[in-house]
Coordinates of C-alpha atoms in Angstrom, one line a residue:
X1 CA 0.0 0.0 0.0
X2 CA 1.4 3.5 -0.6
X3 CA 2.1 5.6 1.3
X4 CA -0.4 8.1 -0.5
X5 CA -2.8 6.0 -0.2
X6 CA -2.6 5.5 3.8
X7 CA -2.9 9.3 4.1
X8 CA -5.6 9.5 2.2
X9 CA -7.7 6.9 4.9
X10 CA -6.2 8.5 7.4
X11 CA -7.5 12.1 6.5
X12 CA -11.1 9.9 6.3
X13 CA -10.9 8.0 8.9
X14 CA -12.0 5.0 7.0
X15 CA -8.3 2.8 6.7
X16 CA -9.0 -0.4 8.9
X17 CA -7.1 -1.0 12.0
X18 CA -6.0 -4.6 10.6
X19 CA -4.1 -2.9 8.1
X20 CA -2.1 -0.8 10.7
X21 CA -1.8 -3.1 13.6
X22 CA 1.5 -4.8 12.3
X23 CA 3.8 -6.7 14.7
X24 CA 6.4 -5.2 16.8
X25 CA 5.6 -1.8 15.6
X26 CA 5.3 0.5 17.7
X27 CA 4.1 3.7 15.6
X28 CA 4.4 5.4 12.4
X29 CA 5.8 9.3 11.6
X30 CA 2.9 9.7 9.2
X31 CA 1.8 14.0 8.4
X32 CA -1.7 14.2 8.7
X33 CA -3.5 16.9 7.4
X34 CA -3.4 19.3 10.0
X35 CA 0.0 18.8 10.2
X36 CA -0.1 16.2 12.9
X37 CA 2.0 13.4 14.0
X38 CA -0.3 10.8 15.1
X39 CA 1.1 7.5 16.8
X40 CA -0.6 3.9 16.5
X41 CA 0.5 1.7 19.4
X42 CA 0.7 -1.8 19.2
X43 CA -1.5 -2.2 22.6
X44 CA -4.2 -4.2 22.3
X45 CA -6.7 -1.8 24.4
X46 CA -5.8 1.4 22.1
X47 CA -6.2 -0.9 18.8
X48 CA -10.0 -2.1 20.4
X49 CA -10.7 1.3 21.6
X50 CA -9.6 2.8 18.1
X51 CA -11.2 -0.1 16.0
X52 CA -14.7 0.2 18.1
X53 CA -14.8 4.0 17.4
X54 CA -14.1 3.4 13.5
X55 CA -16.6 0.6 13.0
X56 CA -19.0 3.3 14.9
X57 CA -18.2 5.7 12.5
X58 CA -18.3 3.8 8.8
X59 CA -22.0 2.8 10.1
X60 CA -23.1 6.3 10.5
X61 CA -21.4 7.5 7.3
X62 CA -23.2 4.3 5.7
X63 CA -26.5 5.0 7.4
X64 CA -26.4 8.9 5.9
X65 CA -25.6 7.9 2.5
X66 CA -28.5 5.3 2.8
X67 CA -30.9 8.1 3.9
X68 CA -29.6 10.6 1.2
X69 CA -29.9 7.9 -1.5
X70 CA -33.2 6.8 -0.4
X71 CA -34.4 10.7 -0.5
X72 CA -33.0 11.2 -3.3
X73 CA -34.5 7.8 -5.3
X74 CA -37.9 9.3 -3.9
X75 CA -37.3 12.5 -5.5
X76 CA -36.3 10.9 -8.9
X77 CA -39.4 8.6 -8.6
X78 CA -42.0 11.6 -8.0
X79 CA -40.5 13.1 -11.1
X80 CA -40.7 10.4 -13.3
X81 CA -44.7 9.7 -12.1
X82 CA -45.5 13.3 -13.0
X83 CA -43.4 13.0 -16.5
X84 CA -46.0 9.8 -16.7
X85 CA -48.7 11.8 -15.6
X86 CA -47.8 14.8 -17.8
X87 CA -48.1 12.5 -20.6
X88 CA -51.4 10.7 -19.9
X89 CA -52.6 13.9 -19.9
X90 CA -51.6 14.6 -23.5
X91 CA -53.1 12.0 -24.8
X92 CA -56.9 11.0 -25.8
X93 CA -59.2 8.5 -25.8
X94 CA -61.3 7.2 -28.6
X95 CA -63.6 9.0 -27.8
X96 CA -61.4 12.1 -28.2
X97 CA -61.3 13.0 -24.3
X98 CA -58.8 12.6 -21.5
X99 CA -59.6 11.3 -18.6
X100 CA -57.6 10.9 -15.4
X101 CA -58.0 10.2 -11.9
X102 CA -57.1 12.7 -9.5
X103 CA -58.0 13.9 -5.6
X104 CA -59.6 16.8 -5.8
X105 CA -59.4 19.8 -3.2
X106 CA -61.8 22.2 -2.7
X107 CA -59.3 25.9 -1.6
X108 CA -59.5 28.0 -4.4
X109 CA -60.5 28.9 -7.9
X110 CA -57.0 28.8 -8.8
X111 CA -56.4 29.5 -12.8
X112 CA -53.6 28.6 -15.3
X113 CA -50.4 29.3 -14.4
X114 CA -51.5 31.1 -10.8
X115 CA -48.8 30.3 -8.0
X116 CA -50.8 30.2 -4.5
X117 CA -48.2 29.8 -1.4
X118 CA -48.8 29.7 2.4
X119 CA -48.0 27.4 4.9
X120 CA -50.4 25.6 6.7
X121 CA -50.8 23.9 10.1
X122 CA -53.8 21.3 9.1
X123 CA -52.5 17.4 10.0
X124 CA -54.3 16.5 7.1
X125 CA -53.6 19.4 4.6
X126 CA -50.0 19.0 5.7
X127 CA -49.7 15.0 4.9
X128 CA -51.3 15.1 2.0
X129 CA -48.9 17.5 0.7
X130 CA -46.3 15.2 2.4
X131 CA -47.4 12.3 1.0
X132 CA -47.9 13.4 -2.7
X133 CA -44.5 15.1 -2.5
X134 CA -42.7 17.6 -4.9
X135 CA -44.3 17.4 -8.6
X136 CA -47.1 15.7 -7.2
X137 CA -50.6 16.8 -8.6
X138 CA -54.3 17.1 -7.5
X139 CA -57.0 19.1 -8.9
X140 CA -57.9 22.1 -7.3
X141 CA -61.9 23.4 -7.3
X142 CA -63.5 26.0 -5.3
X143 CA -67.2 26.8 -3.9
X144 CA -70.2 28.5 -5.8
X145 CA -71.2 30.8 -3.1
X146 CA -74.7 31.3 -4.5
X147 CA -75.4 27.5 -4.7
X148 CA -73.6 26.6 -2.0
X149 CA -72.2 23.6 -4.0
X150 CA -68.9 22.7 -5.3
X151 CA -68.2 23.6 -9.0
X152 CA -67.1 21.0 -11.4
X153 CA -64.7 23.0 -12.8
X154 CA -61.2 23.3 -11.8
X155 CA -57.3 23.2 -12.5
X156 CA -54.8 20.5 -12.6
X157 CA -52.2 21.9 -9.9
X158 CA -49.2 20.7 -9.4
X159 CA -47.1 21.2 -5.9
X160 CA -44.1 23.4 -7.0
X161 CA -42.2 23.6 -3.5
X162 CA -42.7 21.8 0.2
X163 CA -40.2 21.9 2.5
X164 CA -40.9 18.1 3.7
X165 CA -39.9 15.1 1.4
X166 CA -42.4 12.7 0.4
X167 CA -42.5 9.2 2.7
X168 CA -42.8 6.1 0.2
X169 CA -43.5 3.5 3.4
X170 CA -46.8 3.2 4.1
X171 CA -45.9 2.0 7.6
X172 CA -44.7 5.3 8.7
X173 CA -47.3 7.6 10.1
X174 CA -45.1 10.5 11.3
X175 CA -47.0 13.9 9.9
X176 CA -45.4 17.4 10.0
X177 CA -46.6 20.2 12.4
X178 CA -46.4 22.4 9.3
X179 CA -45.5 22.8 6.1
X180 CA -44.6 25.4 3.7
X181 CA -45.8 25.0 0.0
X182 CA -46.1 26.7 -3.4
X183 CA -48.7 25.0 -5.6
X184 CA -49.2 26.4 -9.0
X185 CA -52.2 26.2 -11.7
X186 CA -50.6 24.1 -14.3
X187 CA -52.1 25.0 -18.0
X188 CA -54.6 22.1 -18.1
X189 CA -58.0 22.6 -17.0
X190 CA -60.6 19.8 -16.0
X191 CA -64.1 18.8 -15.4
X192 CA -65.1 16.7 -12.4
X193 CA -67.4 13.9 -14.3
X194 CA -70.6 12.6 -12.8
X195 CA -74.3 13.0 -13.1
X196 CA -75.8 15.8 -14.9
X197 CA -77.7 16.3 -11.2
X198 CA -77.4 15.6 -8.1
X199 CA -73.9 14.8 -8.3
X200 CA -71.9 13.7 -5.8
X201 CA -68.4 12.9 -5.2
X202 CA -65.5 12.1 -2.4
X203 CA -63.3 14.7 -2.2
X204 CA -61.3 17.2 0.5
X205 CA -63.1 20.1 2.2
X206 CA -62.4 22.5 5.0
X207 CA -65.1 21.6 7.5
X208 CA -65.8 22.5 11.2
X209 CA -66.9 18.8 11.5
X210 CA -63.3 17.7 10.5
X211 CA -62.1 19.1 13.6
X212 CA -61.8 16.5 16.7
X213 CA -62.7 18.9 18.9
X214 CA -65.4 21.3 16.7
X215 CA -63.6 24.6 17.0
X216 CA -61.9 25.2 13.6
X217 CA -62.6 24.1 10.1
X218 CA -59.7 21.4 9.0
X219 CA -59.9 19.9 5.7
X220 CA -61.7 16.3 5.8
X221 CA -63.0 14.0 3.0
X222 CA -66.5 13.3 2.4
X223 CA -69.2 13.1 -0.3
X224 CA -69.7 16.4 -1.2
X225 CA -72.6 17.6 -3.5
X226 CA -71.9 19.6 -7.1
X227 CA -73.2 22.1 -9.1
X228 CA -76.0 21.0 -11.6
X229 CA -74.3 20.6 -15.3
X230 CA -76.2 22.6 -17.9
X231 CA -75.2 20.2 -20.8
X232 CA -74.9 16.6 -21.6
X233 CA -71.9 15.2 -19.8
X234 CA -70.2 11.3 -20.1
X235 CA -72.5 10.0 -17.2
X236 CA -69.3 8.8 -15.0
X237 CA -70.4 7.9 -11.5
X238 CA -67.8 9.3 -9.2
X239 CA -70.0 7.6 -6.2
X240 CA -68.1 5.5 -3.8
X241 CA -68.8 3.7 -0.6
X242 CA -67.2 5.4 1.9
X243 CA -68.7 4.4 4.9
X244 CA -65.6 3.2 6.5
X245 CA -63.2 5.4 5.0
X246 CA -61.4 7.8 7.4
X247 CA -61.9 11.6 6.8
X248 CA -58.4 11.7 6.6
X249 CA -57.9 9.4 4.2
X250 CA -58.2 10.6 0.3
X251 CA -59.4 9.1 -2.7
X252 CA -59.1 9.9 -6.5
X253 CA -61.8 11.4 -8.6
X254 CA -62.1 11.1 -12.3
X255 CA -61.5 14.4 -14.8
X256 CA -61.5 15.3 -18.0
X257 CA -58.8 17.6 -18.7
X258 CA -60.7 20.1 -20.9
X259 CA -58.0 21.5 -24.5
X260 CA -58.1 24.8 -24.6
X261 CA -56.2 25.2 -27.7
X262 CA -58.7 23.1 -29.5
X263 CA -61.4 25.2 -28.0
X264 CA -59.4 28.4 -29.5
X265 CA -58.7 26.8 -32.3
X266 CA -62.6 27.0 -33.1
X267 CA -63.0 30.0 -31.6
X268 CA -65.8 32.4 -33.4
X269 CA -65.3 35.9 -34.9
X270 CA -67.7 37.0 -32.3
X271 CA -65.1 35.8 -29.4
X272 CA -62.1 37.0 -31.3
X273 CA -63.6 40.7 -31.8
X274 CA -64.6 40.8 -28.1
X275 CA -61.3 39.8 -27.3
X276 CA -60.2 42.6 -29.7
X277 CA -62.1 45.4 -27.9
X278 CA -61.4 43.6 -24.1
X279 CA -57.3 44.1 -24.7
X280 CA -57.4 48.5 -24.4
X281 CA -59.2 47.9 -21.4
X282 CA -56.7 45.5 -19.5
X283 CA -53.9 48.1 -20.3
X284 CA -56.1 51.0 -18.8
X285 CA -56.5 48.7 -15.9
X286 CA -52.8 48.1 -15.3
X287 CA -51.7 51.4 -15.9
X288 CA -54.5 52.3 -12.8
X289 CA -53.3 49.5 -10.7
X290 CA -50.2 49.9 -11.1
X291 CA -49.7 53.5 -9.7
X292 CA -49.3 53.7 -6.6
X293 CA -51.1 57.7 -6.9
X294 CA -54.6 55.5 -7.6
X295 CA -54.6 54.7 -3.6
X296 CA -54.0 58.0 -2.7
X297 CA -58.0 59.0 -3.2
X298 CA -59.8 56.9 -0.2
X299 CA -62.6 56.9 -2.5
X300 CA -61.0 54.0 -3.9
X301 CA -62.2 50.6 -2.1
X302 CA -59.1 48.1 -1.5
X303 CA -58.4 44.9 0.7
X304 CA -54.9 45.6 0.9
X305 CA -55.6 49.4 2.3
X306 CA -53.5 50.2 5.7
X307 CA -56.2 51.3 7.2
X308 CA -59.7 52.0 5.5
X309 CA -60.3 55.5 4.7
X310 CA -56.7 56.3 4.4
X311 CA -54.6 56.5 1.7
X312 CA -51.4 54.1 0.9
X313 CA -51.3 49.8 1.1
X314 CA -49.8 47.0 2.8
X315 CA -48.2 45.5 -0.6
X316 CA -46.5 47.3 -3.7
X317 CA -49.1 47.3 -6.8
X318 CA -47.0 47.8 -8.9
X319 CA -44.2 45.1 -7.8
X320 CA -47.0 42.5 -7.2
X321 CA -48.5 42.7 -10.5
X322 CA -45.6 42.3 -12.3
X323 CA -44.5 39.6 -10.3
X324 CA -47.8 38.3 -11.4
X325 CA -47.2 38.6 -15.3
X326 CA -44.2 37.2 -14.6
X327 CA -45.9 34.3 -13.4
X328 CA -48.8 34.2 -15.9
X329 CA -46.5 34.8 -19.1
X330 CA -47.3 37.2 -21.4
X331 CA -50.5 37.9 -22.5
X332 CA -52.3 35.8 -25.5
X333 CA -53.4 37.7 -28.7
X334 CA -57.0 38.0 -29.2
X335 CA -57.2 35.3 -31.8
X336 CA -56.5 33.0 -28.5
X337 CA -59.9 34.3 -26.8
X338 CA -60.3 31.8 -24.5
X339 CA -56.8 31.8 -23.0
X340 CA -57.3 35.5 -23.1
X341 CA -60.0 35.4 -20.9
X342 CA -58.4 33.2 -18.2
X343 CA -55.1 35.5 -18.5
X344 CA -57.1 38.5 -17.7
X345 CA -58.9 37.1 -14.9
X346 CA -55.6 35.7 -13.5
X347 CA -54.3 39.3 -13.6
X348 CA -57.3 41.3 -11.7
X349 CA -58.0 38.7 -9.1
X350 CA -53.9 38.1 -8.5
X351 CA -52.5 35.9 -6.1
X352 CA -52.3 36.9 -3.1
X353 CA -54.6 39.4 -3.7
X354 CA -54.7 42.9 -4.4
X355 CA -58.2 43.5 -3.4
X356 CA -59.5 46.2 -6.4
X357 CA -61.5 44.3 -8.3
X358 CA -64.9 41.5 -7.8
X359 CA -63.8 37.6 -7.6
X360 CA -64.2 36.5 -11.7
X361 CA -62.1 33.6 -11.2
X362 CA -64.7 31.0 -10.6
X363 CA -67.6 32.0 -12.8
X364 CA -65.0 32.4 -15.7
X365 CA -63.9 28.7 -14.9
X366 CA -67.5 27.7 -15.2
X367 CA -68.4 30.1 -18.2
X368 CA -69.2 27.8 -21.6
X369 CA -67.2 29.6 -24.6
X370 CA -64.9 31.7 -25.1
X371 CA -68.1 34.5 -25.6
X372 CA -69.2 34.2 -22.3
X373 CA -66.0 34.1 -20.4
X374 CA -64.9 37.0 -22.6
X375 CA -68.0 38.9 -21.2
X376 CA -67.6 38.1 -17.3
X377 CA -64.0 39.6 -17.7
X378 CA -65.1 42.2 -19.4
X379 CA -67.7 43.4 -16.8
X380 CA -65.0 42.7 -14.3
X381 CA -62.4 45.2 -15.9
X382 CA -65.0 47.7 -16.6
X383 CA -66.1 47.9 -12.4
X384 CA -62.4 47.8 -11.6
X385 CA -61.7 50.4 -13.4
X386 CA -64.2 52.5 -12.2
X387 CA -63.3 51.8 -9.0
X388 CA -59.6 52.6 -9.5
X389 CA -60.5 56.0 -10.8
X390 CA -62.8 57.5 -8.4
X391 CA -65.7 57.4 -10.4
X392 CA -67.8 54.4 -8.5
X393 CA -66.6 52.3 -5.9
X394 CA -66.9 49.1 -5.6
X395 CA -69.2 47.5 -3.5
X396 CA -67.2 44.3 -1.9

């Protein structure tokens, strides 16, 4: 062995004490790194001592790498189910549709490319996060206030940060007190499929009831009952018997992921001219938001206000918003309607939330068309903007 070599497992700590415990030598002149001269008896208490505190060592060096490489493996195998994923996704049936199953959240009417980030507390909330890990993917819904049922339409989001690693053994039932995430509104919209009426399905909701001890809403699962459909839809019973499933416990839901290029692609020159005539306006409605003057005049109603009825807000406009278009890309021409429509909504009703304009988010994912989206958004803009200049406050 060279002498090279033995400095090199010295410096480690890894060379054997076999391969030093020689006979009748008493110890060696050998430079450590620090400079160092350190001597190896030949007594056979120092060698046990020695080899005891090395064979301690390799195992925790061993035991970290197995963690790390475990981690790691866990990583590379979330990545490669959301590439699968990603993929089923893209593809259609022969019945030209794609259909997936996903668990479904109810939290917010979250739209295409929208980031929403927090951190969160819930057990449940926090392990299903866990669980599905980074790249995992669920769809996200929200409530129709007015009906007091759960709309079937939604966003495919995908979970872009948490700051705990996904746990592949089942066995293991140790939850996080809290964790921090960043989920974001991946381009694919979806349907929730069931009956036309009456429709109900298993899926996660904030509820008081969820709570053990009845003092907060946490987020449970449970048959939960949907918005009627106003067309024919595939007749997909999403139904299960959950009777003796835990409210903790989630299940999948089937989707259709809905194309928005092919519904652009047959867009009308009714929904193109709107678009057309909608684009001025959302320019007039940054240049408002964006000035920091607009918040000056108390007249103007806004969430984010310091205090209400005095001038000046909690965030930057201006800085959030184009964070915001940063996120959300730039925006489609109006020959691309429909994704027009759900850019613009994305931008008035930003994330978090500026607080100038009504909630358009939902209805827009609900609207049928390109037309009628085009013509919530457009109402939208037009009472922001009034708001923003004075003229007639909202009424939030």
């Amino acid at each position: 062995m060279s002498m090279a070599l033995v400095r090199l497992l010295c410096y480690l700590q890894l060379l054997p004490v076999a391969v030093l415990s020689f006979t009748c030598i008493t110890s060696y002149d050998i430079r450590c790194h620090h400079g160092r001269v350190p001597a190896f008896r030949a007594a056979n208490d120092d060698e046990s001592s020695f080899s005891e505190s090395l064979s301690q060592r390799i195992a925790e060096v061993r035991e970290s790498e197995s963690a790390f490489v475990s981690g790691l493996q866990n990583r590379v195998n979330k990545i490669v189910e959301a590439d699968e994923l990603d993929t089923v996704m893209s593809s259609k049936d022969a019945n030209n549709n794609t259909v997936v199953e996903l668990p479904v959240v109810t939290l917010d009417a979250l739209l295409p490319n929208q980031k929403l980030q927090g951190t969160t507390t819930d057990p449940t909330f926090c392990n299903f996060l866990c669980k599905l890990g980074l790249g995992g993917s669920f769809v996200m819904t929200s409530i129709n206030n007015r009906q007091r049922r759960i709309r079937r339409f939604g966003v495919v989001a995908k979970i872009e940060l948490v700051d705990v690693d996904a746990n592949s053994d089942s066995n293991n039932n140790f939850c996080p007190t809290s964790v921090t995430f960043c989920i974001a509104g991946s381009k694919r919209r979806c349907e929730i499929l069931g009956p036309k009426e009456r429709m109900k399905t298993r899926i996660g909701r904030w509820r008081r009831s969820y709570d053990p001890d009845g003092e907060e809403s946490r987020l449970g699962w449970g048959l939960e009952s949907f918005v009627d459909s106003a067309k024919e839809v595939p007749n997909i019973d999403n139904t299960e018997d959950c009777s003796e499933s835990s409210d903790t416990k989630w299940t999948n839901s089937r989707v259709r992921i809905i194309d928005d290029d092919e519904e652009d692609a047959n867009a009308s020159a009714e929904a193109v001219a709107k678009a057309t005539q909608i684009v001025p306006l959302i320019e007039q409605w940054i240049a408002l938001a964006s000035n920091q003057l607009t918040y000056d005049n108390v007249d103007v109603v806004a969430r984010t206000r310091r205090k209400s009825g005095q001038p000046g807000l909690t965030v930057d406009a201006a800085a959030l918003l184009r964070r915001v278009q940063r996120e959300i890309g730039q925006r489609p021409p109006p020959e691309l309607p429909t994704a027009l429509a759900l850019w613009g909504s994305a931008l008035i009703n930003p994330l978090p939330a500026l607080g100038v304009a009504t909630e358009l988010r939902g209805a827009v994912l609900e609207a049928e068309g390109a037309t009628n989206k085009l013509a919530i958004l457009e109402r939208g803009l037009i009472k922001s903007i009034n708001n923003l200049n004075g003229s007639r406050p909202l009424n939030m």
